[in-house]
Short mmCIF file of C-alpha atoms (C1' of nucleotides) in Angstrom, two decimals:
data_model
loop_
_atom_site.label_atom_id
_atom_site.label_comp_id
_atom_site.label_asym_id
_atom_site.label_seq_id
_atom_site.Cartn_x
_atom_site.Cartn_y
_atom_site.Cartn_z
CA UNK A 1 0.05 0.01 0.04
CA UNK A 2 0.83 3.59 -0.47
CA UNK A 3 4.00 4.01 1.41
CA UNK A 4 3.97 7.34 3.38
CA UNK A 5 0.89 7.18 5.21
CA UNK A 6 -0.09 3.97 6.63
CA UNK A 7 -1.17 6.48 9.05
CA UNK A 8 -4.69 7.29 9.68
CA UNK A 9 -5.25 10.27 7.42
CA UNK A 10 -6.79 7.55 5.04
CA UNK A 11 -10.45 7.31 5.67
CA UNK A 12 -10.60 4.61 8.30
CA UNK A 13 -14.23 4.65 8.82
CA UNK A 14 -15.80 4.33 12.14
CA UNK A 15 -16.00 0.56 12.59
CA UNK A 16 -17.21 -1.42 15.41
CA UNK A 17 -16.83 -4.94 16.52
CA UNK A 18 -19.26 -7.33 18.01
CA UNK A 19 -19.03 -10.85 19.33
CA UNK A 20 -22.10 -13.36 18.72
CA UNK A 21 -22.65 -16.64 20.47
CA UNK A 22 -23.71 -19.81 19.26
CA UNK A 23 -24.65 -21.53 22.55
CA UNK A 24 -25.46 -25.15 21.93
CA UNK A 25 -26.96 -27.57 24.35
CA UNK A 26 -29.02 -30.74 24.47
CA UNK A 27 -32.52 -30.42 25.98
CA UNK A 28 -35.55 -32.58 25.66
CA UNK A 29 -33.55 -34.97 23.46
CA UNK A 30 -32.88 -32.35 20.91
CA UNK A 31 -29.95 -30.18 20.02
CA UNK A 32 -30.88 -26.70 20.88
CA UNK A 33 -29.40 -23.17 20.37
CA UNK A 34 -30.01 -20.17 22.67
CA UNK A 35 -31.82 -17.67 20.63
CA UNK A 36 -32.79 -14.16 21.86
CA UNK A 37 -35.45 -11.84 20.50
CA UNK A 38 -33.99 -8.48 19.43
CA UNK A 39 -35.16 -5.50 21.53
CA UNK A 40 -33.97 -2.89 19.24
CA UNK A 41 -33.77 -1.86 15.55
CA UNK A 42 -32.63 -3.30 13.21
CA UNK A 43 -34.49 -6.52 13.20
CA UNK A 44 -36.43 -5.52 16.19
CA UNK A 45 -38.54 -8.46 17.39
CA UNK A 46 -36.56 -10.97 15.30
CA UNK A 47 -34.84 -14.04 16.75
CA UNK A 48 -31.02 -13.70 16.71
CA UNK A 49 -27.94 -15.02 18.22
CA UNK A 50 -27.08 -13.39 21.57
CA UNK A 51 -24.08 -11.00 21.29
CA UNK A 52 -23.03 -7.46 21.63
CA UNK A 53 -20.49 -4.84 21.22
CA UNK A 54 -16.77 -4.86 22.48
CA UNK A 55 -16.17 -2.51 25.36
CA UNK A 56 -13.40 -0.18 25.84
CA UNK A 57 -10.28 -2.02 26.41
CA UNK A 58 -11.86 -5.27 26.34
CA UNK A 59 -10.24 -8.28 24.29
CA UNK A 60 -12.34 -10.06 21.90
CA UNK A 61 -12.12 -13.32 23.67
CA UNK A 62 -12.97 -11.45 26.98
CA UNK A 63 -16.02 -10.04 25.35
CA UNK A 64 -17.30 -13.29 24.33
CA UNK A 65 -16.80 -14.70 27.92
CA UNK A 66 -18.71 -11.73 29.20
CA UNK A 67 -21.65 -12.22 26.86
CA UNK A 68 -21.81 -15.78 27.70
CA UNK A 69 -21.92 -15.04 31.23
CA UNK A 70 -24.66 -12.37 30.87
CA UNK A 71 -26.73 -14.87 28.99
CA UNK A 72 -26.17 -17.99 30.73
CA UNK A 73 -24.29 -17.45 33.92
CA UNK A 74 -21.79 -20.08 32.54
CA UNK A 75 -18.03 -19.47 32.93
CA UNK A 76 -16.62 -19.08 29.52
CA UNK A 77 -13.12 -19.78 30.97
CA UNK A 78 -14.06 -23.53 31.59
CA UNK A 79 -15.84 -24.16 28.44
CA UNK A 80 -14.56 -24.72 24.99
CA UNK A 81 -15.39 -21.35 23.71
CA UNK A 82 -14.07 -21.67 20.14
CA UNK A 83 -13.72 -18.83 17.78
CA UNK A 84 -15.35 -19.13 14.33
CA UNK A 85 -14.71 -17.20 11.21
CA UNK A 86 -15.29 -13.53 11.09
CA UNK A 87 -18.26 -12.01 9.21
CA UNK A 88 -17.43 -8.80 7.82
CA UNK A 89 -19.28 -7.99 4.70
CA UNK A 90 -19.77 -4.16 4.53
CA UNK A 91 -23.52 -4.23 4.30
CA UNK A 92 -24.39 -7.04 6.94
CA UNK A 93 -25.53 -4.50 9.31
CA UNK A 94 -27.73 -1.49 8.39
CA UNK A 95 -26.40 0.45 11.28
CA UNK A 96 -22.97 0.89 9.65
CA UNK A 97 -19.78 -0.83 9.52
CA UNK A 98 -19.94 -3.71 12.01
CA UNK A 99 -17.80 -6.75 11.86
CA UNK A 100 -18.75 -9.82 14.10
CA UNK A 101 -16.59 -12.34 15.65
CA UNK A 102 -18.80 -15.46 16.34
CA UNK A 103 -17.98 -17.98 19.12
CA UNK A 104 -19.21 -21.41 19.61
CA UNK A 105 -20.01 -22.50 23.24
CA UNK A 106 -21.31 -25.91 24.26
CA UNK A 107 -23.17 -25.88 27.51
CA UNK A 108 -24.16 -29.09 29.51
CA UNK A 109 -27.76 -29.27 30.44
CA UNK A 110 -28.44 -25.53 30.12
CA UNK A 111 -31.68 -24.95 31.65
CA UNK A 112 -34.11 -22.85 29.47
CA UNK A 113 -33.93 -19.40 30.48
CA UNK A 114 -36.82 -17.56 32.13
CA UNK A 115 -38.73 -15.30 29.89
CA UNK A 116 -38.20 -11.50 30.38
CA UNK A 117 -35.20 -11.87 32.52
CA UNK A 118 -33.35 -9.41 30.23
CA UNK A 119 -34.55 -6.64 28.09
CA UNK A 120 -34.47 -9.53 25.37
CA UNK A 121 -36.49 -12.70 25.66
CA UNK A 122 -34.13 -15.64 25.49
CA UNK A 123 -35.24 -19.15 24.61
CA UNK A 124 -33.86 -22.53 23.47
CA UNK A 125 -34.80 -23.49 19.84
CA UNK A 126 -34.17 -26.69 18.12
CA UNK A 127 -31.21 -26.28 15.74
CA UNK A 128 -32.27 -28.64 12.98
CA UNK A 129 -35.78 -27.19 12.75
CA UNK A 130 -34.50 -23.79 12.77
CA UNK A 131 -32.03 -24.52 9.82
CA UNK A 132 -34.43 -26.57 7.70
CA UNK A 133 -37.14 -24.03 8.09
CA UNK A 134 -35.47 -21.47 5.78
CA UNK A 135 -34.08 -18.22 6.60
CA UNK A 136 -35.18 -17.13 10.12
CA UNK A 137 -32.60 -15.28 12.15
CA UNK A 138 -31.57 -11.65 12.05
CA UNK A 139 -28.51 -10.36 10.03
CA UNK A 140 -26.47 -13.26 8.76
CA UNK A 141 -27.00 -15.24 11.83
CA UNK A 142 -28.32 -18.28 9.78
CA UNK A 143 -24.94 -18.54 8.19
CA UNK A 144 -23.20 -18.23 11.44
CA UNK A 145 -25.34 -21.04 12.99
CA UNK A 146 -24.76 -23.19 10.04
CA UNK A 147 -21.09 -22.75 10.32
CA UNK A 148 -21.14 -23.48 14.05
CA UNK A 149 -22.93 -26.77 13.49
CA UNK A 150 -20.58 -27.88 10.98
CA UNK A 151 -17.77 -26.83 13.18
CA UNK A 152 -19.25 -28.85 15.92
CA UNK A 153 -19.68 -31.94 13.76
CA UNK A 154 -16.02 -31.68 12.63
CA UNK A 155 -14.82 -31.34 16.24
CA UNK A 156 -16.69 -34.42 17.36
CA UNK A 157 -14.55 -36.40 14.98
CA UNK A 158 -11.26 -35.26 16.50
CA UNK A 159 -11.66 -33.77 19.97
CA UNK A 160 -13.54 -34.81 23.09
CA UNK A 161 -15.86 -31.88 23.21
CA UNK A 162 -18.91 -34.21 23.06
CA UNK A 163 -18.38 -34.84 26.77
CA UNK A 164 -19.06 -31.04 27.45
CA UNK A 165 -22.61 -31.59 26.42
CA UNK A 166 -23.00 -34.00 29.24
CA UNK A 167 -23.08 -33.62 32.89
CA UNK A 168 -20.41 -34.68 35.31
CA UNK A 169 -20.98 -38.15 34.74
CA UNK A 170 -22.82 -39.83 31.77
CA UNK A 171 -23.37 -43.11 30.05
CA UNK A 172 -22.07 -44.19 26.79
CA UNK A 173 -25.49 -44.03 25.52
CA UNK A 174 -25.92 -40.55 26.22
CA UNK A 175 -22.75 -39.64 24.61
CA UNK A 176 -23.65 -41.51 21.66
CA UNK A 177 -26.90 -39.54 21.49
CA UNK A 178 -24.86 -36.39 21.20
CA UNK A 179 -22.97 -37.66 18.15
CA UNK A 180 -26.26 -38.77 16.47
CA UNK A 181 -27.87 -35.52 17.06
CA UNK A 182 -24.96 -33.45 15.71
CA UNK A 183 -24.14 -35.68 12.84
CA UNK A 184 -27.90 -36.33 12.19
CA UNK A 185 -27.37 -39.91 11.52
CA UNK A 186 -27.50 -43.20 13.64
CA UNK A 187 -24.63 -45.05 14.95
CA UNK A 188 -24.12 -48.54 15.83
CA UNK A 189 -24.31 -48.64 19.56
CA UNK A 190 -22.17 -51.71 19.99
CA UNK A 191 -19.28 -50.44 17.72
CA UNK A 192 -19.61 -46.94 19.27
CA UNK A 193 -19.17 -48.45 22.63
CA UNK A 194 -15.94 -49.95 21.72
CA UNK A 195 -14.55 -47.15 19.99
CA UNK A 196 -14.90 -44.71 22.74
CA UNK A 197 -13.83 -47.03 25.47
CA UNK A 198 -10.83 -48.09 23.55
CA UNK A 199 -9.55 -44.55 23.11
CA UNK A 200 -7.19 -43.66 25.98
CA UNK A 201 -7.95 -40.77 28.05
CA UNK A 202 -11.50 -40.14 26.64
CA UNK A 203 -13.49 -41.80 29.40
CA UNK A 204 -12.84 -42.79 32.98
CA UNK A 205 -15.08 -45.39 34.51
CA UNK A 206 -16.91 -44.19 37.70
CA UNK A 207 -18.19 -47.69 38.29
CA UNK A 208 -21.61 -46.80 39.36
CA UNK A 209 -24.43 -47.64 37.23
CA UNK A 210 -27.60 -45.64 36.31
CA UNK A 211 -30.92 -47.31 36.37
CA UNK A 212 -33.77 -45.51 34.56
CA UNK A 213 -35.80 -47.10 31.75
CA UNK A 214 -36.12 -50.63 30.91
CA UNK A 215 -32.85 -52.13 29.87
CA UNK A 216 -29.71 -53.14 31.38
CA UNK A 217 -28.36 -50.21 33.52
CA UNK A 218 -25.33 -48.70 31.86
CA UNK A 219 -21.95 -47.94 33.37
CA UNK A 220 -21.22 -44.27 34.23
CA UNK A 221 -18.13 -42.50 32.97
CA UNK A 222 -16.53 -39.29 33.66
CA UNK A 223 -14.65 -37.17 30.97
CA UNK A 224 -10.87 -38.09 30.84
CA UNK A 225 -7.96 -35.91 30.46
CA UNK A 226 -7.67 -36.28 26.66
CA UNK A 227 -8.59 -33.45 24.61
CA UNK A 228 -7.71 -34.92 21.23
CA UNK A 229 -9.08 -38.23 19.77
CA UNK A 230 -6.57 -40.59 18.24
CA UNK A 231 -7.63 -42.36 16.23
CA UNK A 232 -10.41 -40.07 15.27
CA UNK A 233 -14.03 -41.02 15.15
CA UNK A 234 -15.06 -40.38 11.56
CA UNK A 235 -18.31 -39.83 9.96
CA UNK A 236 -18.17 -42.20 7.19
CA UNK A 237 -18.05 -40.45 3.68
CA UNK A 238 -21.34 -38.77 2.54
CA UNK A 239 -20.50 -35.25 3.45
CA UNK A 240 -22.79 -32.49 4.57
CA UNK A 241 -19.61 -30.59 3.76
CA UNK B 1 -23.59 -6.89 34.20
CA UNK B 2 -25.90 -4.25 33.62
CA UNK B 3 -29.03 -5.08 31.90
CA UNK B 4 -30.54 -1.98 30.51
CA UNK B 5 -28.39 -0.42 28.00
CA UNK B 6 -27.01 -2.55 25.21
CA UNK B 7 -27.17 0.87 23.65
CA UNK B 8 -24.05 2.62 22.42
CA UNK B 9 -23.97 5.19 25.06
CA UNK B 10 -21.28 2.97 26.56
CA UNK B 11 -17.99 4.04 25.28
CA UNK B 12 -17.27 2.10 22.26
CA UNK B 13 -13.61 3.21 21.68
CA UNK B 14 -12.30 3.97 18.42
CA UNK B 15 -11.24 0.56 17.06
CA UNK B 16 -9.59 -0.44 13.92
CA UNK B 17 -9.37 -3.62 11.96
CA UNK B 18 -6.50 -4.87 9.89
CA UNK B 19 -5.87 -7.93 7.87
CA UNK B 20 -2.51 -9.66 7.90
CA UNK B 21 -1.40 -12.13 5.33
CA UNK B 22 0.49 -15.39 5.78
CA UNK B 23 1.68 -15.99 2.25
CA UNK B 24 3.48 -19.42 1.94
CA UNK B 25 5.32 -20.74 -1.06
CA UNK B 26 8.03 -23.16 -1.71
CA UNK B 27 11.18 -21.90 -3.08
CA UNK B 28 14.68 -23.23 -3.26
CA UNK B 29 13.24 -26.43 -1.81
CA UNK B 30 12.17 -24.81 1.45
CA UNK B 31 9.04 -23.78 2.73
CA UNK B 32 8.99 -20.06 2.68
CA UNK B 33 6.87 -17.07 3.83
CA UNK B 34 6.70 -13.53 2.65
CA UNK B 35 7.93 -11.16 5.22
CA UNK B 36 8.17 -7.38 4.95
CA UNK B 37 10.24 -4.89 6.83
CA UNK B 38 8.13 -2.43 8.72
CA UNK B 39 8.47 1.13 7.54
CA UNK B 40 6.81 2.92 10.35
CA UNK B 41 6.62 2.83 14.02
CA UNK B 42 5.86 0.74 15.98
CA UNK B 43 8.35 -2.00 15.25
CA UNK B 44 9.95 0.06 12.51
CA UNK B 45 12.68 -1.95 10.72
CA UNK B 46 11.49 -5.25 12.37
CA UNK B 47 10.25 -8.07 10.04
CA UNK B 48 6.50 -8.65 9.91
CA UNK B 49 3.69 -10.17 8.11
CA UNK B 50 2.34 -7.98 5.22
CA UNK B 51 -1.07 -6.43 5.96
CA UNK B 52 -2.85 -3.30 6.50
CA UNK B 53 -5.90 -1.35 7.50
CA UNK B 54 -9.40 -1.93 6.10
CA UNK B 55 -10.63 0.79 4.00
CA UNK B 56 -13.95 2.53 4.05
CA UNK B 57 -16.77 0.31 2.93
CA UNK B 58 -14.38 -2.65 2.24
CA UNK B 59 -15.36 -6.11 3.43
CA UNK B 60 -12.78 -7.98 5.32
CA UNK B 61 -12.26 -10.60 2.66
CA UNK B 62 -12.03 -7.84 0.07
CA UNK B 63 -9.26 -6.30 2.00
CA UNK B 64 -7.38 -9.51 2.28
CA UNK B 65 -7.63 -9.89 -1.38
CA UNK B 66 -6.42 -6.42 -1.99
CA UNK B 67 -3.41 -6.75 0.29
CA UNK B 68 -2.44 -9.90 -1.45
CA UNK B 69 -2.65 -8.28 -4.81
CA UNK B 70 -0.68 -5.32 -3.50
CA UNK B 71 2.21 -7.58 -2.25
CA UNK B 72 2.34 -10.19 -4.88
CA UNK B 73 0.26 -9.38 -7.82
CA UNK B 74 -1.65 -12.59 -7.23
CA UNK B 75 -5.35 -12.81 -7.73
CA UNK B 76 -6.87 -13.80 -4.25
CA UNK B 77 -10.04 -14.80 -5.86
CA UNK B 78 -8.31 -17.73 -7.50
CA UNK B 79 -6.27 -18.91 -4.59
CA UNK B 80 -7.58 -20.61 -1.40
CA UNK B 81 -7.44 -17.45 0.78
CA UNK B 82 -8.48 -18.91 4.19
CA UNK B 83 -9.29 -16.91 7.21
CA UNK B 84 -7.74 -17.73 10.41
CA UNK B 85 -8.52 -16.93 14.04
CA UNK B 86 -8.74 -13.16 14.90
CA UNK B 87 -6.27 -11.80 17.28
CA UNK B 88 -7.86 -9.22 19.41
CA UNK B 89 -5.94 -8.67 22.78
CA UNK B 90 -6.45 -5.12 23.81
CA UNK B 91 -2.67 -4.43 24.16
CA UNK B 92 -1.32 -6.10 21.03
CA UNK B 93 -0.74 -2.98 19.24
CA UNK B 94 0.68 0.14 21.09
CA UNK B 95 -1.07 2.50 18.54
CA UNK B 96 -4.41 1.67 20.21
CA UNK B 97 -7.21 -0.69 19.74
CA UNK B 98 -6.36 -2.66 16.66
CA UNK B 99 -7.86 -6.10 16.01
CA UNK B 100 -6.37 -8.12 13.20
CA UNK B 101 -7.90 -10.84 10.98
CA UNK B 102 -5.27 -13.07 9.50
CA UNK B 103 -5.42 -14.82 6.17
CA UNK B 104 -3.53 -17.60 4.76
CA UNK B 105 -2.50 -17.72 1.18
CA UNK B 106 -0.69 -20.46 -0.76
CA UNK B 107 1.23 -19.41 -3.85
CA UNK B 108 2.69 -21.40 -6.41
CA UNK B 109 6.33 -20.64 -7.34
CA UNK B 110 6.14 -17.28 -6.01
CA UNK B 111 9.15 -15.33 -7.23
CA UNK B 112 11.20 -13.55 -4.53
CA UNK B 113 10.18 -9.89 -4.70
CA UNK B 114 12.64 -7.30 -5.92
CA UNK B 115 13.90 -5.31 -2.96
CA UNK B 116 12.79 -1.60 -2.61
CA UNK B 117 9.70 -2.06 -4.68
CA UNK B 118 7.78 -0.58 -1.92
CA UNK B 119 8.81 1.54 1.03
CA UNK B 120 8.89 -1.81 2.72
CA UNK B 121 11.39 -4.41 1.81
CA UNK B 122 9.69 -7.83 1.16
CA UNK B 123 11.51 -11.05 1.04
CA UNK B 124 10.93 -14.75 1.34
CA UNK B 125 12.05 -16.22 4.59
CA UNK B 126 12.24 -19.95 5.41
CA UNK B 127 9.35 -20.94 7.87
CA UNK B 128 11.03 -23.50 9.88
CA UNK B 129 14.05 -21.35 10.61
CA UNK B 130 12.00 -18.37 11.40
CA UNK B 131 9.89 -20.35 13.98
CA UNK B 132 12.57 -22.24 15.64
CA UNK B 133 14.84 -19.09 16.04
CA UNK B 134 12.68 -17.85 18.87
CA UNK B 135 10.39 -14.67 18.59
CA UNK B 136 11.34 -12.60 15.66
CA UNK B 137 8.29 -10.93 14.13
CA UNK B 138 6.53 -7.83 15.11
CA UNK B 139 3.51 -7.73 17.16
CA UNK B 140 1.93 -11.17 17.70
CA UNK B 141 2.94 -12.25 14.27
CA UNK B 142 4.92 -15.23 15.44
CA UNK B 143 1.73 -16.66 16.81
CA UNK B 144 -0.05 -15.91 13.59
CA UNK B 145 2.52 -17.61 11.58
CA UNK B 146 2.63 -20.68 13.87
CA UNK B 147 -1.24 -20.86 13.65
CA UNK B 148 -1.07 -20.52 9.83
CA UNK B 149 1.43 -23.39 9.51
CA UNK B 150 -0.47 -25.76 11.84
CA UNK B 151 -3.66 -24.92 9.80
CA UNK B 152 -1.79 -25.73 6.52
CA UNK B 153 -0.77 -28.91 8.10
CA UNK B 154 -4.29 -29.85 8.87
CA UNK B 155 -5.59 -28.89 5.47
CA UNK B 156 -3.13 -31.11 3.81
CA UNK B 157 -4.80 -34.00 5.53
CA UNK B 158 -8.25 -33.32 4.20
CA UNK B 159 -8.11 -31.08 1.21
CA UNK B 160 -6.17 -30.77 -2.04
CA UNK B 161 -4.49 -27.45 -1.28
CA UNK B 162 -1.03 -28.98 -1.66
CA UNK B 163 -1.55 -28.79 -5.36
CA UNK B 164 -1.62 -24.92 -5.06
CA UNK B 165 1.90 -24.90 -4.05
CA UNK B 166 2.72 -26.53 -7.43
CA UNK B 167 2.68 -25.16 -10.92
CA UNK B 168 0.11 -26.13 -13.57
CA UNK B 169 1.53 -29.63 -13.90
CA UNK B 170 3.72 -31.40 -11.43
CA UNK B 171 5.15 -34.75 -10.40
CA UNK B 172 4.03 -36.92 -7.51
CA UNK B 173 7.54 -36.38 -6.20
CA UNK B 174 7.11 -32.62 -6.12
CA UNK B 175 3.77 -33.06 -4.50
CA UNK B 176 5.27 -35.37 -1.76
CA UNK B 177 7.91 -32.76 -1.16
CA UNK B 178 5.17 -30.40 -0.16
CA UNK B 179 3.72 -32.62 2.38
CA UNK B 180 7.20 -33.38 3.68
CA UNK B 181 8.08 -29.78 4.10
CA UNK B 182 4.83 -28.81 5.82
CA UNK B 183 4.56 -31.85 8.03
CA UNK B 184 8.32 -31.70 8.63
CA UNK B 185 8.75 -35.57 8.36
CA UNK B 186 9.69 -37.97 5.60
CA UNK B 187 7.03 -39.96 3.69
CA UNK B 188 7.39 -43.33 2.01
CA UNK B 189 7.40 -42.42 -1.77
CA UNK B 190 5.78 -45.79 -2.76
CA UNK B 191 2.93 -45.64 -0.42
CA UNK B 192 2.35 -41.76 -0.99
CA UNK B 193 2.28 -42.45 -4.68
CA UNK B 194 -0.58 -45.02 -4.40
CA UNK B 195 -2.51 -42.96 -1.93
CA UNK B 196 -2.75 -39.92 -3.98
CA UNK B 197 -3.36 -41.69 -7.33
CA UNK B 198 -6.02 -43.79 -5.69
CA UNK B 199 -7.99 -40.74 -4.62
CA UNK B 200 -10.68 -39.73 -7.12
CA UNK B 201 -10.43 -36.31 -8.57
CA UNK B 202 -7.17 -35.38 -6.73
CA UNK B 203 -4.78 -35.71 -9.64
CA UNK B 204 -5.36 -35.91 -13.59
CA UNK B 205 -2.59 -37.45 -15.48
CA UNK B 206 -1.17 -35.39 -18.35
CA UNK B 207 0.56 -38.20 -19.86
CA UNK B 208 3.91 -36.30 -20.52
CA UNK B 209 6.90 -37.08 -18.62
CA UNK B 210 9.49 -34.92 -16.99
CA UNK B 211 13.07 -35.65 -17.26
CA UNK B 212 15.54 -33.81 -15.09
CA UNK B 213 17.88 -35.35 -12.78
CA UNK B 214 19.05 -39.02 -12.75
CA UNK B 215 16.34 -41.48 -12.07
CA UNK B 216 13.24 -42.64 -13.99
CA UNK B 217 11.18 -39.77 -15.34
CA UNK B 218 8.04 -39.19 -13.45
CA UNK B 219 4.56 -38.88 -14.98
CA UNK B 220 3.13 -35.42 -14.95
CA UNK B 221 -0.22 -34.54 -13.30
CA UNK B 222 -2.63 -31.60 -13.15
CA UNK B 223 -4.84 -30.78 -10.17
CA UNK B 224 -8.19 -32.50 -10.44
CA UNK B 225 -11.50 -31.23 -9.67
CA UNK B 226 -11.72 -32.66 -5.98
CA UNK B 227 -11.41 -30.15 -3.23
CA UNK B 228 -11.79 -32.39 -0.37
CA UNK B 229 -9.85 -35.77 0.24
CA UNK B 230 -11.78 -38.94 1.10
CA UNK B 231 -10.19 -40.84 2.42
CA UNK B 232 -8.01 -38.34 4.21
CA UNK B 233 -4.09 -38.50 4.20
CA UNK B 234 -3.26 -38.55 7.79
CA UNK B 235 -0.05 -37.72 9.70
CA UNK B 236 0.10 -40.74 11.80
CA UNK B 237 -0.09 -39.91 15.45
CA UNK B 238 2.83 -37.77 17.19
CA UNK B 239 1.11 -34.47 17.08
CA UNK B 240 2.74 -31.15 16.68
CA UNK B 241 -0.69 -30.36 17.80
"C1'" DC C 1 27.58 -50.91 -14.76
"C1'" DC C 2 26.09 -48.02 -10.90
"C1'" DA C 3 23.33 -44.56 -8.56
"C1'" DA C 4 18.95 -42.69 -8.06
"C1'" DA C 5 14.31 -41.72 -8.56
"C1'" DA C 6 9.58 -43.80 -10.16
"C1'" DG C 7 6.33 -46.98 -9.77
"C1'" DT C 8 4.19 -52.04 -8.73
"C1'" DG C 9 3.21 -56.15 -5.89
"C1'" DT C 10 2.91 -58.16 -1.54
"C1'" DT C 11 2.52 -59.01 3.32
"C1'" DC C 12 1.05 -57.77 7.76
"C1'" DC C 13 -1.58 -55.34 10.87
"C1'" DG C 14 -5.17 -52.62 13.11
"C1'" DG C 15 -9.49 -50.18 12.70
"C1'" DC C 16 -14.16 -50.11 10.92
"C1'" DT C 17 -18.66 -52.54 9.81
"C1'" DA C 18 -21.99 -55.71 10.52
"C1'" DC C 19 -24.27 -58.74 13.02
"C1'" DA C 20 -24.68 -62.85 16.32
"C1'" DC C 21 -25.12 -63.36 20.86
"C1'" DC C 22 -25.22 -62.65 25.97
"C1'" DC C 23 -26.64 -59.47 30.18
"C1'" DA C 24 -29.44 -56.97 33.33
"C1'" DT C 25 -33.20 -54.36 34.08
"C1'" DG C 26 -38.67 -52.62 34.00
"C1'" DC C 27 -43.27 -54.26 33.27
"C1'" DG D 1 -41.76 -63.95 29.76
"C1'" DC D 2 -41.04 -60.08 26.86
"C1'" DA D 3 -39.28 -55.69 25.40
"C1'" DT D 4 -35.55 -52.67 25.84
"C1'" DG D 5 -31.17 -50.92 25.95
"C1'" DG D 6 -26.08 -52.37 27.57
"C1'" DG D 7 -22.27 -54.90 26.31
"C1'" DT D 8 -18.79 -58.66 24.16
"C1'" DG D 9 -17.20 -61.76 20.37
"C1'" DT D 10 -16.16 -62.37 15.74
"C1'" DA D 11 -15.56 -62.45 10.71
"C1'" DG D 12 -14.85 -59.70 6.58
"C1'" DC D 13 -13.14 -55.68 4.38
"C1'" DC D 14 -10.35 -51.95 3.46
"C1'" DG D 15 -6.38 -48.80 4.25
"C1'" DG D 16 -1.93 -47.87 6.04
"C1'" DA D 17 2.99 -49.27 7.03
"C1'" DA D 18 6.63 -51.57 5.61
"C1'" DC D 19 9.60 -53.33 2.18
"C1'" DA D 20 11.11 -56.48 -1.99
"C1'" DC D 21 11.42 -55.69 -6.61
"C1'" DT D 22 11.11 -53.92 -11.49
"C1'" DT D 23 11.60 -49.76 -14.60
"C1'" DT D 24 14.01 -45.97 -16.63
"C1'" DT D 25 16.80 -42.60 -16.78
"C1'" DG D 26 21.91 -39.86 -15.94
"C1'" DG D 27 26.57 -40.58 -15.39
#
DNA sequence: CCAAAAGTGTTCCGGCTACACCCATGC
DNA sequence: GCATGGGTGTAGCCGGAACACTTTTGG
């Protein structure tokens, strides 16, 4: 670029940065995402991802942690809060030049928020239904949600984030349900069982057993120390790439 | 935190956005990255990644394309220009609040730039050497470079970007050299050969043969239509994760 | 002829798939 | 007993690792 200025006499328009959060959880046997109703223009009244502007002196990551805390009272430092691709098309926000940094958060057993707690009403919405029902969220939040879901699906193959959907302890059946929901395909329970138990550091047996419905009670596990899965657990072919 | 405002009466400091480019290429049998010498404070005279501020009304991606063009005369629309994680720590730039969006570009046979073309001197520098020689680049560009390299290594497993390092046609040996440089480990030529030729859409034979050094001349290939590799070509275990 | 790189064949092994089969519970 | 989910065993297939071996060039 021009050599002499690099300074700011070139019009650097007033630009603002937001973070948006895709908070995924499992509730009622469905994969859900936290959606708020916008209280202000633009898109007032439309559903949208929770998020907000960066504050003065605040890091991007810190802003995401703060927003997560405000929305869910969850501590972002302890969750896998993963940054996604920035969305920065010049016309994505009618208010002006606003670039957003989306973050993906995975919450174990997030309780559905009480309505009216904030100026904006928050609720859990089933992800699949939201995405198949055509465009529905404000701004480019549909794209962000789609990206987040694909990112989650990829992560399930190589990392242990699936356990973050679960509580302190869980059964392999519950873990498998996570995979099936995110990948949107059924898995063989027998093979899945061996796959996850054979992977070192993925699961630690707790010994206890859970008895609920009919059927043999399952063994309980806790998340192990491993963060990466080797070998990976791959979705076989047929890409929703 | 406070519930009621969400408006902008809260101080949204003047914030600026830059894009930085990690332009990788192979030259002289080494993996190289394009490095410029900073012409202005801060870090005047230090090596850094090329990059610059967003212009008015310019999308983030468009800014990356523009910077790539300015630095290399390469058309970013035709290269895999991949966005990396945003770096937005509040103190990363002494000039003020500047958040950067790094992009990864892969260039085939990029010629080393002539010195003094711009106010900033640009040159190719060997990546490995740069990274092992401790911190060396301005700002947090060391971290960005490291991230870009790991991203490239991951991409080699699942996508066909390796062919972007090569010219129009290339031999399997040349392609293997790319993998070996980025993964920093030797591969078995025989197995590699079969792996890449068995993957549909990865390579298209050109029929011609290249004769150079001693040894049987290799067949020439062109990049095929496939963008994703299935099955993937995995680095076996031992992570530089 | 020799060195060197390209490419093929073959063997071994481990993971994935599919499915038969047994286990323990609620009803 | 029967339905239901949990868990083990096993056979076949396929891909990767390792390596013997042939091919085709430059010297």
